[in-house]
Amino acid sequence: MRYLFLLIFSLFSLTTVCAQEVKLNNGKQIGSISSDGTIRNRSNAQIGKISSDGTIRDRNNTQIGKIESDGTVRDRSGSQVGRIKSDGTVYDRNNSQIGKVESDGTVRNRQNSQIGKASGVKREWVAVAFFFFYFN
């Protein structure tokens, strides 16, 4: 339930270097993620950033997490919150599958239902925005 809450919150909180739209399943744009990792909400305000080294920052440039090279996602205290496999499958801290980001950017929940789309963006970044962190 926590992840559903975070997902819904991040969906409504998620555009400039070649930004790719982040959309809900109904096609409504909720924000964007640019090629430099900048995350913007639907009002185009910067709400976070994921650096090339995997550092995840909020709108105040405070580090809130990290994506490690093996796909492990950690929070600000270094605790593992999940993992993203190379095929886009997303797991929570208990190693339960919570979703998947397909190669075309389709985002699916644990029941394999499409919940969104973010084409042209790194899978890891999409997974972080949809499943792990609330950017406000």
PDB file of C-alpha atoms in Angstrom, residues 7-119:
ATOM      1  CA  LEU A   7       3.366   5.938  -6.887  1.00  0.00           C
ATOM      2  CA  ILE A   8       0.204   8.018  -6.961  1.00  0.00           C
ATOM      3  CA  PHE A   9       1.940  10.930  -5.223  1.00  0.00           C
ATOM      4  CA  SER A  10       4.950  10.813  -7.536  1.00  0.00           C
ATOM      5  CA  LEU A  11       2.710  10.559 -10.579  1.00  0.00           C
ATOM      6  CA  PHE A  12       1.063  13.841  -9.664  1.00  0.00           C
ATOM      7  CA  SER A  13       4.376  15.456  -8.685  1.00  0.00           C
ATOM      8  CA  LEU A  14       6.580  14.463 -11.658  1.00  0.00           C
ATOM      9  CA  THR A  15      10.137  18.556 -18.481  1.00  0.00           C
ATOM     10  CA  THR A  16      14.991  20.842 -20.467  1.00  0.00           C
ATOM     11  CA  VAL A  17      17.569  19.231 -22.205  1.00  0.00           C
ATOM     12  CA  CYS A  18      15.582  17.078 -24.640  1.00  0.00           C
ATOM     13  CA  ALA A  19      12.966  16.281 -21.989  1.00  0.00           C
ATOM     14  CA  GLN A  20      10.830  13.199 -22.365  1.00  0.00           C
ATOM     15  CA  GLU A  21       7.259  13.277 -21.157  1.00  0.00           C
ATOM     16  CA  VAL A  22       6.118  11.138 -18.266  1.00  0.00           C
ATOM     17  CA  LYS A  23       2.495  10.135 -18.755  1.00  0.00           C
ATOM     18  CA  LEU A  24      -0.216   8.281 -16.933  1.00  0.00           C
ATOM     19  CA  ASN A  25      -1.897   5.331 -18.599  1.00  0.00           C
ATOM     20  CA  ASN A  26      -4.662   7.659 -19.846  1.00  0.00           C
ATOM     21  CA  GLY A  27      -2.072   9.685 -21.787  1.00  0.00           C
ATOM     22  CA  LYS A  28      -2.125  12.702 -19.452  1.00  0.00           C
ATOM     23  CA  GLN A  29       1.321  14.253 -19.022  1.00  0.00           C
ATOM     24  CA  ILE A  30       2.332  14.495 -15.371  1.00  0.00           C
ATOM     25  CA  GLY A  31       5.866  15.747 -15.854  1.00  0.00           C
ATOM     26  CA  SER A  32       9.110  15.009 -17.626  1.00  0.00           C
ATOM     27  CA  ILE A  33      12.601  13.679 -17.202  1.00  0.00           C
ATOM     28  CA  SER A  34      15.329  15.307 -19.286  1.00  0.00           C
ATOM     29  CA  SER A  35      18.401  13.636 -20.735  1.00  0.00           C
ATOM     30  CA  ASP A  36      20.516  15.196 -17.958  1.00  0.00           C
ATOM     31  CA  GLY A  37      18.279  13.610 -15.293  1.00  0.00           C
ATOM     32  CA  THR A  38      16.275  16.691 -14.340  1.00  0.00           C
ATOM     33  CA  ILE A  39      12.777  15.781 -13.161  1.00  0.00           C
ATOM     34  CA  ARG A  40      10.032  18.382 -13.621  1.00  0.00           C
ATOM     35  CA  ASN A  41       6.381  18.404 -12.651  1.00  0.00           C
ATOM     36  CA  ARG A  42       3.551  19.215 -15.044  1.00  0.00           C
ATOM     37  CA  SER A  43       4.012  22.937 -14.279  1.00  0.00           C
ATOM     38  CA  ASN A  44       7.630  22.610 -15.497  1.00  0.00           C
ATOM     39  CA  ALA A  45       9.087  23.274 -12.031  1.00  0.00           C
ATOM     40  CA  GLN A  46      12.227  21.293 -11.223  1.00  0.00           C
ATOM     41  CA  ILE A  47      11.415  18.824  -8.453  1.00  0.00           C
ATOM     42  CA  GLY A  48      14.474  16.592  -8.543  1.00  0.00           C
ATOM     43  CA  LYS A  49      17.484  15.320 -10.433  1.00  0.00           C
ATOM     44  CA  ILE A  50      19.278  12.049 -10.975  1.00  0.00           C
ATOM     45  CA  SER A  51      22.976  12.530 -11.763  1.00  0.00           C
ATOM     46  CA  SER A  52      24.978  10.348 -14.136  1.00  0.00           C
ATOM     47  CA  ASP A  53      26.641   8.736 -11.091  1.00  0.00           C
ATOM     48  CA  GLY A  54      23.210   7.694  -9.765  1.00  0.00           C
ATOM     49  CA  THR A  55      22.869  10.335  -7.052  1.00  0.00           C
ATOM     50  CA  ILE A  56      19.211  11.262  -6.534  1.00  0.00           C
ATOM     51  CA  ARG A  57      18.479  14.823  -5.353  1.00  0.00           C
ATOM     52  CA  ASP A  58      15.310  16.692  -4.450  1.00  0.00           C
ATOM     53  CA  ARG A  59      14.374  20.201  -5.588  1.00  0.00           C
ATOM     54  CA  ASN A  60      16.631  21.713  -2.899  1.00  0.00           C
ATOM     55  CA  ASN A  61      19.614  19.732  -4.249  1.00  0.00           C
ATOM     56  CA  THR A  62      19.637  17.577  -1.106  1.00  0.00           C
ATOM     57  CA  GLN A  63      20.712  14.008  -1.716  1.00  0.00           C
ATOM     58  CA  ILE A  64      17.751  11.715  -1.047  1.00  0.00           C
ATOM     59  CA  GLY A  65      19.108   8.509  -2.516  1.00  0.00           C
ATOM     60  CA  LYS A  66      21.358   6.716  -4.957  1.00  0.00           C
ATOM     61  CA  ILE A  67      21.124   4.168  -7.751  1.00  0.00           C
ATOM     62  CA  GLU A  68      24.167   1.919  -7.595  1.00  0.00           C
ATOM     63  CA  SER A  69      25.764   0.383 -10.690  1.00  0.00           C
ATOM     64  CA  ASP A  70      24.159  -2.997  -9.926  1.00  0.00           C
ATOM     65  CA  GLY A  71      20.667  -1.437  -9.815  1.00  0.00           C
ATOM     66  CA  THR A  72      20.367  -1.289  -6.035  1.00  0.00           C
ATOM     67  CA  VAL A  73      18.389   1.778  -4.944  1.00  0.00           C
ATOM     68  CA  ARG A  74      19.294   3.307  -1.581  1.00  0.00           C
ATOM     69  CA  ASP A  75      17.694   6.072   0.456  1.00  0.00           C
ATOM     70  CA  ARG A  76      19.534   9.043   1.994  1.00  0.00           C
ATOM     71  CA  SER A  77      20.738   6.952   4.945  1.00  0.00           C
ATOM     72  CA  GLY A  78      22.160   4.242   2.674  1.00  0.00           C
ATOM     73  CA  SER A  79      19.444   1.692   3.384  1.00  0.00           C
ATOM     74  CA  GLN A  80      18.334  -0.413   0.448  1.00  0.00           C
ATOM     75  CA  VAL A  81      14.815   0.491  -0.688  1.00  0.00           C
ATOM     76  CA  GLY A  82      14.776  -1.638  -3.811  1.00  0.00           C
ATOM     77  CA  ARG A  83      16.489  -2.892  -6.909  1.00  0.00           C
ATOM     78  CA  ILE A  84      16.115  -2.442 -10.643  1.00  0.00           C
ATOM     79  CA  LYS A  85      17.276  -5.333 -12.800  1.00  0.00           C
ATOM     80  CA  SER A  86      18.782  -4.814 -16.249  1.00  0.00           C
ATOM     81  CA  ASP A  87      15.549  -6.060 -17.866  1.00  0.00           C
ATOM     82  CA  GLY A  88      13.623  -3.267 -16.095  1.00  0.00           C
ATOM     83  CA  THR A  89      12.006  -5.426 -13.418  1.00  0.00           C
ATOM     84  CA  VAL A  90      11.635  -3.461 -10.177  1.00  0.00           C
ATOM     85  CA  TYR A  91      11.825  -5.028  -6.700  1.00  0.00           C
ATOM     86  CA  ASP A  92      11.198  -3.568  -3.261  1.00  0.00           C
ATOM     87  CA  ARG A  93      13.498  -3.926  -0.237  1.00  0.00           C
ATOM     88  CA  ASN A  94      11.977  -7.353   0.503  1.00  0.00           C
ATOM     89  CA  ASN A  95      12.807  -8.601  -3.010  1.00  0.00           C
ATOM     90  CA  SER A  96       9.132  -8.622  -4.038  1.00  0.00           C
ATOM     91  CA  GLN A  97       8.451  -7.555  -7.605  1.00  0.00           C
ATOM     92  CA  ILE A  98       6.561  -4.247  -7.605  1.00  0.00           C
ATOM     93  CA  GLY A  99       6.683  -3.362 -11.276  1.00  0.00           C
ATOM     94  CA  LYS A 100       8.590  -3.184 -14.512  1.00  0.00           C
ATOM     95  CA  VAL A 101       9.795  -0.558 -16.965  1.00  0.00           C
ATOM     96  CA  GLU A 102       9.836  -2.052 -20.446  1.00  0.00           C
ATOM     97  CA  SER A 103      12.374  -1.104 -23.118  1.00  0.00           C
ATOM     98  CA  ASP A 104       9.814   1.151 -24.856  1.00  0.00           C
ATOM     99  CA  GLY A 105       9.205   3.070 -21.608  1.00  0.00           C
ATOM    100  CA  THR A 106       5.935   1.391 -20.675  1.00  0.00           C
ATOM    101  CA  VAL A 107       5.581   1.273 -16.885  1.00  0.00           C
ATOM    102  CA  ARG A 108       3.731  -1.692 -15.387  1.00  0.00           C
ATOM    103  CA  ASN A 109       2.662  -2.479 -11.831  1.00  0.00           C
ATOM    104  CA  ARG A 110       3.038  -5.805 -10.028  1.00  0.00           C
ATOM    105  CA  GLN A 111      -0.134  -7.105 -11.718  1.00  0.00           C
ATOM    106  CA  ASN A 112       1.465  -6.298 -15.109  1.00  0.00           C
ATOM    107  CA  SER A 113      -1.114  -3.579 -15.823  1.00  0.00           C
ATOM    108  CA  GLN A 114       0.175  -0.526 -17.668  1.00  0.00           C
ATOM    109  CA  ILE A 115       0.243   2.474 -15.323  1.00  0.00           C
ATOM    110  CA  GLY A 116       2.291   4.937 -17.346  1.00  0.00           C
ATOM    111  CA  LYS A 117       4.815   5.658 -20.058  1.00  0.00           C
ATOM    112  CA  ALA A 118       8.158   7.452 -20.226  1.00  0.00           C
ATOM    113  CA  SER A 119       9.860   6.764 -23.553  1.00  0.00           C
TER     114      SER A 119
END
